[in-house]
């Protein structure tokens, strides 16, 4: 059974056992634009104890640089190399695993975060946030990009695009008619919590393209993909046995931590409840749970 | 094995055995805007022999009235009651099987054909081709329809919407948060052949909403759904044993005919080839195949 963190001694044990703390962001640090209680204090506490903190998010619409700004707005200090977004994980995958030649371009159905991260590892991308595509598909226009596919495109990346439309989907599908062009997903979360609503997540964009093209993505680069954990372990030289993943979702965050060989801490400020926790089989229970992340700070006082 | 229709005698046998001819349209009568050879002559021949002809299409973007105009443009005479579109099949399903009360509205993600057919059976629909939704989702607008769901909506219909965007998907998803509201698909074809291209089909719109809402459609009303065949048999009082379904797709048209207890004729002017035909198990082989529908006329000369 998961241990509930409810006493000062338990917090001290956690601080003693782990050197590295990985955090999901939305539902753990904040909910939409609302910072959760005692989060800044908890992160300050961890840093003052010499702990390494790393932020891991499946939101691909932002780059790591965008995330640094978002953290600043909440009064949280974080550097770019402490942040792992699915946009970054995808760029790393294209570069290190796909080994796409640098003279090839990437067609993106998704936000600017993906394009910014691809650019940092040396790839030109097209599509994405280009306003050319923010209109209806016009098959009567001989100049339409649907008739002029770029022969330099060597990979297709699909993530959450909150401006997705039929035109973009139709062009993405044409690129995937070529079976030589790999199809990558940044992540496959079905929903995207925003401003108190559940909105369509990256998974809906991926499913549209999978159905149209008759192809499944080669991989989904974000959580819970173990290649994202491998990249984090390698970049920060962390000891998995002395690391803990903190998150609010069982099927992404907790799975990601557990299968990556880390301890896990579920917080109940996001998706899950005590009820969903109690329904779990013993072997997939998180190591710990707490009402909120801020309890680590508050219980120590 | 399927019998290839290649002689005058074989055509005479077909004319002798069947009183009712059901036709898929795209890939059988025409390809996009291009009428296929000897189609008008074949239909005239069948009518002159006293055969009943019925047209069955999964394209839900048009109503039956729209189809009559499309037939006229090709010089084919057809009346509204000879046409069964998935838009009509969906309206019949909402009315006769779902028995949705007439004071309820239907939220439509799809084209005007669905709305026109719903109106004919007495339902008001919203969404659909309303230009209000042809823009980006604006969560900062307190007047956005996403915050003002219509409490009269009692069903959601999803079909092909060539103007689909994130705003429409997000609103559709909000209606489906209510588990009491049934979710219907007009059809689930993954692709939509148009102007020589393969474009995203109704199935891609359905998959988007299924992923976002975590729900599967209650049913898909078009081919190969047997309830569409039941409606045709009932409306035209046809004898299934003396009827034949003509189509270009194995997984919709031929399945629809075979499982509906009809003979089947595959034409090779659309999706399938002799190769795909030869790969079939014996029990799913169509009764007949021919290079094109017009062979029925040409071989008789």
PDB file of C-alpha atoms in Angstrom, chain A residues 79-274:
ATOM      1  CA  UNK A  79      16.537  26.936 -15.616  1.00  0.00           C
ATOM      2  CA  UNK A  80      16.004  25.567 -19.080  1.00  0.00           C
ATOM      3  CA  UNK A  81      18.084  22.454 -18.390  1.00  0.00           C
ATOM      4  CA  UNK A  82      15.851  21.540 -15.430  1.00  0.00           C
ATOM      5  CA  UNK A  83      12.843  21.316 -17.768  1.00  0.00           C
ATOM      6  CA  UNK A  84      11.923  18.309 -19.933  1.00  0.00           C
ATOM      7  CA  UNK A  85       8.885  18.932 -22.146  1.00  0.00           C
ATOM      8  CA  UNK A  86       7.509  16.494 -24.716  1.00  0.00           C
ATOM      9  CA  UNK A  87       8.479  19.076 -27.359  1.00  0.00           C
ATOM     10  CA  UNK A  88      12.107  18.751 -26.249  1.00  0.00           C
ATOM     11  CA  UNK A  89      11.854  14.944 -25.923  1.00  0.00           C
ATOM     12  CA  UNK A  90      10.585  14.833 -29.515  1.00  0.00           C
ATOM     13  CA  UNK A  91      13.436  16.977 -30.825  1.00  0.00           C
ATOM     14  CA  UNK A  92      15.929  14.736 -29.003  1.00  0.00           C
ATOM     15  CA  UNK A  93      14.228  11.655 -30.516  1.00  0.00           C
ATOM     16  CA  UNK A  94      14.405  13.060 -34.068  1.00  0.00           C
ATOM     17  CA  UNK A  95      18.064  13.921 -33.582  1.00  0.00           C
ATOM     18  CA  UNK A  96      19.473  11.062 -31.486  1.00  0.00           C
ATOM     19  CA  UNK A  97      17.288   8.056 -32.264  1.00  0.00           C
ATOM     20  CA  UNK A  98      15.813   8.772 -35.711  1.00  0.00           C
ATOM     21  CA  UNK A  99      19.128  10.416 -36.691  1.00  0.00           C
ATOM     22  CA  UNK A 100      17.312  12.440 -39.350  1.00  0.00           C
ATOM     23  CA  UNK A 101      19.899  14.144 -41.618  1.00  0.00           C
ATOM     24  CA  UNK A 102      20.133  17.859 -40.851  1.00  0.00           C
ATOM     25  CA  UNK A 103      19.262  18.847 -44.433  1.00  0.00           C
ATOM     26  CA  UNK A 104      15.819  17.261 -43.986  1.00  0.00           C
ATOM     27  CA  UNK A 105      12.839  19.233 -42.710  1.00  0.00           C
ATOM     28  CA  UNK A 106      10.132  18.225 -40.259  1.00  0.00           C
ATOM     29  CA  UNK A 107       6.436  18.778 -40.996  1.00  0.00           C
ATOM     30  CA  UNK A 108       4.773  19.743 -37.689  1.00  0.00           C
ATOM     31  CA  UNK A 109       1.107  19.526 -36.785  1.00  0.00           C
ATOM     32  CA  UNK A 110       1.334  21.190 -33.408  1.00  0.00           C
ATOM     33  CA  UNK A 111       2.428  24.312 -31.572  1.00  0.00           C
ATOM     34  CA  UNK A 112       5.505  26.526 -31.744  1.00  0.00           C
ATOM     35  CA  UNK A 113       7.129  24.719 -28.811  1.00  0.00           C
ATOM     36  CA  UNK A 114       7.923  21.768 -31.074  1.00  0.00           C
ATOM     37  CA  UNK A 115       9.349  24.019 -33.778  1.00  0.00           C
ATOM     38  CA  UNK A 116      11.508  25.955 -31.315  1.00  0.00           C
ATOM     39  CA  UNK A 117      12.987  22.760 -29.873  1.00  0.00           C
ATOM     40  CA  UNK A 118      13.615  21.265 -33.329  1.00  0.00           C
ATOM     41  CA  UNK A 119      15.427  24.460 -34.316  1.00  0.00           C
ATOM     42  CA  UNK A 120      17.710  24.204 -31.267  1.00  0.00           C
ATOM     43  CA  UNK A 121      18.925  20.768 -32.403  1.00  0.00           C
ATOM     44  CA  UNK A 122      19.347  21.982 -35.972  1.00  0.00           C
ATOM     45  CA  UNK A 123      16.171  21.156 -37.894  1.00  0.00           C
ATOM     46  CA  UNK A 124      14.049  23.412 -40.030  1.00  0.00           C
ATOM     47  CA  UNK A 125      10.361  22.717 -39.620  1.00  0.00           C
ATOM     48  CA  UNK A 126       7.316  23.711 -41.654  1.00  0.00           C
ATOM     49  CA  UNK A 127       3.601  23.767 -40.855  1.00  0.00           C
ATOM     50  CA  UNK A 128       3.221  24.211 -37.079  1.00  0.00           C
ATOM     51  CA  UNK A 129       2.302  27.781 -36.174  1.00  0.00           C
ATOM     52  CA  UNK A 130       2.596  29.092 -39.766  1.00  0.00           C
ATOM     53  CA  UNK A 131      -0.561  31.238 -40.225  1.00  0.00           C
ATOM     54  CA  UNK A 132      -0.757  30.128 -43.898  1.00  0.00           C
ATOM     55  CA  UNK A 133      -2.655  27.098 -42.637  1.00  0.00           C
ATOM     56  CA  UNK A 134      -5.184  28.929 -40.432  1.00  0.00           C
ATOM     57  CA  UNK A 135      -7.881  28.781 -43.106  1.00  0.00           C
ATOM     58  CA  UNK A 136     -10.065  26.362 -45.004  1.00  0.00           C
ATOM     59  CA  UNK A 137      -8.663  23.844 -47.460  1.00  0.00           C
ATOM     60  CA  UNK A 138      -9.171  25.281 -50.962  1.00  0.00           C
ATOM     61  CA  UNK A 139      -8.766  22.556 -53.580  1.00  0.00           C
ATOM     62  CA  UNK A 140      -9.545  25.059 -56.346  1.00  0.00           C
ATOM     63  CA  UNK A 141      -6.372  26.984 -55.566  1.00  0.00           C
ATOM     64  CA  UNK A 142      -3.565  25.473 -57.667  1.00  0.00           C
ATOM     65  CA  UNK A 143      -1.072  27.184 -55.339  1.00  0.00           C
ATOM     66  CA  UNK A 144      -2.446  25.398 -52.243  1.00  0.00           C
ATOM     67  CA  UNK A 145       0.341  23.683 -50.263  1.00  0.00           C
ATOM     68  CA  UNK A 146      -1.628  20.431 -50.574  1.00  0.00           C
ATOM     69  CA  UNK A 147      -0.459  20.303 -54.227  1.00  0.00           C
ATOM     70  CA  UNK A 148       3.092  21.378 -53.411  1.00  0.00           C
ATOM     71  CA  UNK A 149       4.500  19.065 -50.770  1.00  0.00           C
ATOM     72  CA  UNK A 150       8.047  19.930 -49.744  1.00  0.00           C
ATOM     73  CA  UNK A 151      10.325  17.110 -50.964  1.00  0.00           C
ATOM     74  CA  UNK A 152      12.808  17.931 -48.181  1.00  0.00           C
ATOM     75  CA  UNK A 153      10.363  16.798 -45.483  1.00  0.00           C
ATOM     76  CA  UNK A 154      11.806  13.683 -43.823  1.00  0.00           C
ATOM     77  CA  UNK A 155       9.622  13.296 -40.733  1.00  0.00           C
ATOM     78  CA  UNK A 156       6.167  14.240 -39.435  1.00  0.00           C
ATOM     79  CA  UNK A 157       5.581  15.265 -35.796  1.00  0.00           C
ATOM     80  CA  UNK A 158       2.052  15.532 -34.374  1.00  0.00           C
ATOM     81  CA  UNK A 159       1.282  17.143 -31.014  1.00  0.00           C
ATOM     82  CA  UNK A 160      -1.464  19.277 -29.536  1.00  0.00           C
ATOM     83  CA  UNK A 161      -2.521  21.986 -31.978  1.00  0.00           C
ATOM     84  CA  UNK A 162      -5.272  24.190 -30.552  1.00  0.00           C
ATOM     85  CA  UNK A 163      -5.602  25.665 -34.066  1.00  0.00           C
ATOM     86  CA  UNK A 164      -5.947  22.297 -35.793  1.00  0.00           C
ATOM     87  CA  UNK A 165      -8.289  22.356 -38.805  1.00  0.00           C
ATOM     88  CA  UNK A 166      -9.159  20.219 -41.836  1.00  0.00           C
ATOM     89  CA  UNK A 167      -6.537  21.926 -44.031  1.00  0.00           C
ATOM     90  CA  UNK A 168      -3.680  21.038 -41.662  1.00  0.00           C
ATOM     91  CA  UNK A 169      -4.904  17.466 -41.201  1.00  0.00           C
ATOM     92  CA  UNK A 170      -5.257  16.990 -44.966  1.00  0.00           C
ATOM     93  CA  UNK A 171      -1.706  18.216 -45.663  1.00  0.00           C
ATOM     94  CA  UNK A 172      -0.263  16.105 -42.823  1.00  0.00           C
ATOM     95  CA  UNK A 173      -2.015  13.080 -44.334  1.00  0.00           C
ATOM     96  CA  UNK A 174      -0.431  13.731 -47.758  1.00  0.00           C
ATOM     97  CA  UNK A 175       3.078  13.662 -46.250  1.00  0.00           C
ATOM     98  CA  UNK A 176       2.299  10.333 -44.570  1.00  0.00           C
ATOM     99  CA  UNK A 177       1.242   8.797 -47.898  1.00  0.00           C
ATOM    100  CA  UNK A 178       4.991   8.290 -48.255  1.00  0.00           C
ATOM    101  CA  UNK A 179       5.738   5.241 -46.070  1.00  0.00           C
ATOM    102  CA  UNK A 180       9.398   6.309 -45.835  1.00  0.00           C
ATOM    103  CA  UNK A 181       8.437   9.343 -43.755  1.00  0.00           C
ATOM    104  CA  UNK A 182       8.296   8.461 -40.039  1.00  0.00           C
ATOM    105  CA  UNK A 183       5.286   9.601 -37.977  1.00  0.00           C
ATOM    106  CA  UNK A 184       6.024  10.710 -34.397  1.00  0.00           C
ATOM    107  CA  UNK A 185       3.644  11.826 -31.648  1.00  0.00           C
ATOM    108  CA  UNK A 186       4.825  14.217 -28.925  1.00  0.00           C
ATOM    109  CA  UNK A 187       2.357  12.618 -26.492  1.00  0.00           C
ATOM    110  CA  UNK A 188      -1.044  10.956 -26.569  1.00  0.00           C
ATOM    111  CA  UNK A 189      -2.929  12.527 -23.650  1.00  0.00           C
ATOM    112  CA  UNK A 190      -6.588  12.477 -24.666  1.00  0.00           C
ATOM    113  CA  UNK A 191      -7.538  15.602 -22.754  1.00  0.00           C
ATOM    114  CA  UNK A 192      -5.939  18.926 -21.946  1.00  0.00           C
ATOM    115  CA  UNK A 193      -7.162  20.608 -18.746  1.00  0.00           C
ATOM    116  CA  UNK A 194      -7.307  24.372 -19.291  1.00  0.00           C
ATOM    117  CA  UNK A 195      -9.165  27.183 -17.524  1.00  0.00           C
ATOM    118  CA  UNK A 196     -11.371  24.755 -15.617  1.00  0.00           C
ATOM    119  CA  UNK A 197     -12.418  22.862 -18.749  1.00  0.00           C
ATOM    120  CA  UNK A 198     -11.344  19.568 -20.216  1.00  0.00           C
ATOM    121  CA  UNK A 199     -10.356  20.278 -23.835  1.00  0.00           C
ATOM    122  CA  UNK A 200      -9.208  17.922 -26.604  1.00  0.00           C
ATOM    123  CA  UNK A 201      -5.624  16.801 -25.937  1.00  0.00           C
ATOM    124  CA  UNK A 202      -2.713  15.886 -28.210  1.00  0.00           C
ATOM    125  CA  UNK A 203      -4.139  12.365 -28.523  1.00  0.00           C
ATOM    126  CA  UNK A 204      -7.088  13.712 -30.520  1.00  0.00           C
ATOM    127  CA  UNK A 205      -4.754  15.267 -33.108  1.00  0.00           C
ATOM    128  CA  UNK A 206      -2.741  12.029 -33.246  1.00  0.00           C
ATOM    129  CA  UNK A 207      -5.917   9.904 -33.678  1.00  0.00           C
ATOM    130  CA  UNK A 208      -7.139  12.111 -36.544  1.00  0.00           C
ATOM    131  CA  UNK A 209      -3.903  11.591 -38.438  1.00  0.00           C
ATOM    132  CA  UNK A 210      -3.631   7.902 -37.552  1.00  0.00           C
ATOM    133  CA  UNK A 211      -7.146   7.294 -38.906  1.00  0.00           C
ATOM    134  CA  UNK A 212      -6.622   9.365 -42.072  1.00  0.00           C
ATOM    135  CA  UNK A 213      -3.247   7.849 -42.924  1.00  0.00           C
ATOM    136  CA  UNK A 214      -3.932   4.297 -41.775  1.00  0.00           C
ATOM    137  CA  UNK A 215      -0.677   4.504 -39.796  1.00  0.00           C
ATOM    138  CA  UNK A 216       0.150   4.400 -36.088  1.00  0.00           C
ATOM    139  CA  UNK A 217       2.832   6.741 -34.714  1.00  0.00           C
ATOM    140  CA  UNK A 218       6.259   5.117 -34.476  1.00  0.00           C
ATOM    141  CA  UNK A 219       6.417   6.337 -30.894  1.00  0.00           C
ATOM    142  CA  UNK A 220       4.984   8.876 -28.489  1.00  0.00           C
ATOM    143  CA  UNK A 221       7.958  10.806 -27.120  1.00  0.00           C
ATOM    144  CA  UNK A 222       6.504  12.198 -23.862  1.00  0.00           C
ATOM    145  CA  UNK A 223       5.625  10.482 -20.590  1.00  0.00           C
ATOM    146  CA  UNK A 224       5.363   7.549 -19.986  1.00  0.00           C
ATOM    147  CA  UNK A 225       7.858   6.716 -22.782  1.00  0.00           C
ATOM    148  CA  UNK A 226      11.005   5.320 -21.084  1.00  0.00           C
ATOM    149  CA  UNK A 227      13.241   7.015 -23.675  1.00  0.00           C
ATOM    150  CA  UNK A 228      12.272  10.346 -22.042  1.00  0.00           C
ATOM    151  CA  UNK A 229      13.441   9.006 -18.673  1.00  0.00           C
ATOM    152  CA  UNK A 230      16.660   7.712 -20.262  1.00  0.00           C
ATOM    153  CA  UNK A 231      17.320  11.202 -21.653  1.00  0.00           C
ATOM    154  CA  UNK A 232      16.779  12.771 -18.202  1.00  0.00           C
ATOM    155  CA  UNK A 233      19.003  10.220 -16.438  1.00  0.00           C
ATOM    156  CA  UNK A 234      21.740  10.744 -19.013  1.00  0.00           C
ATOM    157  CA  UNK A 235      21.558  14.558 -19.011  1.00  0.00           C
ATOM    158  CA  UNK A 236      21.581  14.892 -15.216  1.00  0.00           C
ATOM    159  CA  UNK A 237      23.544  11.739 -14.310  1.00  0.00           C
ATOM    160  CA  UNK A 238      20.948  10.888 -11.685  1.00  0.00           C
ATOM    161  CA  UNK A 239      20.854   7.737  -9.555  1.00  0.00           C
ATOM    162  CA  UNK A 240      17.442   6.183 -10.197  1.00  0.00           C
ATOM    163  CA  UNK A 241      17.405   4.495  -6.783  1.00  0.00           C
ATOM    164  CA  UNK A 242      17.693   7.887  -5.082  1.00  0.00           C
ATOM    165  CA  UNK A 243      15.133   9.669  -7.277  1.00  0.00           C
ATOM    166  CA  UNK A 244      11.393  10.186  -6.992  1.00  0.00           C
ATOM    167  CA  UNK A 245       8.740  11.177  -9.551  1.00  0.00           C
ATOM    168  CA  UNK A 246       5.941  13.459  -8.277  1.00  0.00           C
ATOM    169  CA  UNK A 247       2.744  13.642 -10.312  1.00  0.00           C
ATOM    170  CA  UNK A 248      -1.046  13.753 -10.364  1.00  0.00           C
ATOM    171  CA  UNK A 249      -1.802  11.109 -13.020  1.00  0.00           C
ATOM    172  CA  UNK A 250      -1.470   7.379 -12.565  1.00  0.00           C
ATOM    173  CA  UNK A 251      -1.365   6.433 -16.257  1.00  0.00           C
ATOM    174  CA  UNK A 252       1.372   8.901 -17.228  1.00  0.00           C
ATOM    175  CA  UNK A 253       3.341  10.276 -14.260  1.00  0.00           C
ATOM    176  CA  UNK A 254       3.225   7.295 -11.900  1.00  0.00           C
ATOM    177  CA  UNK A 255       3.737   4.791 -14.733  1.00  0.00           C
ATOM    178  CA  UNK A 256       6.653   6.858 -16.006  1.00  0.00           C
ATOM    179  CA  UNK A 257       8.344   6.935 -12.591  1.00  0.00           C
ATOM    180  CA  UNK A 258       7.650   3.299 -11.688  1.00  0.00           C
ATOM    181  CA  UNK A 259       8.741   1.839 -15.026  1.00  0.00           C
ATOM    182  CA  UNK A 260      11.777   4.112 -15.004  1.00  0.00           C
ATOM    183  CA  UNK A 261      12.894   2.522 -11.724  1.00  0.00           C
ATOM    184  CA  UNK A 262      12.127   5.559  -9.524  1.00  0.00           C
ATOM    185  CA  UNK A 263      10.066   5.907  -6.362  1.00  0.00           C
ATOM    186  CA  UNK A 264       6.773   7.716  -6.899  1.00  0.00           C
ATOM    187  CA  UNK A 265       4.662  10.293  -5.056  1.00  0.00           C
ATOM    188  CA  UNK A 266       1.064  10.864  -6.112  1.00  0.00           C
ATOM    189  CA  UNK A 267      -0.486  14.216  -5.192  1.00  0.00           C
ATOM    190  CA  UNK A 268      -4.274  14.568  -5.106  1.00  0.00           C
ATOM    191  CA  UNK A 269      -4.465  18.122  -6.455  1.00  0.00           C
ATOM    192  CA  UNK A 270      -5.072  17.054 -10.065  1.00  0.00           C
ATOM    193  CA  UNK A 271      -6.705  14.109 -11.772  1.00  0.00           C
ATOM    194  CA  UNK A 272      -6.695  11.305  -9.173  1.00  0.00           C
ATOM    195  CA  UNK A 273      -8.529  10.800  -5.870  1.00  0.00           C
ATOM    196  CA  UNK A 274      -8.167   8.496  -2.848  1.00  0.00           C
TER     197      UNK A 274
END
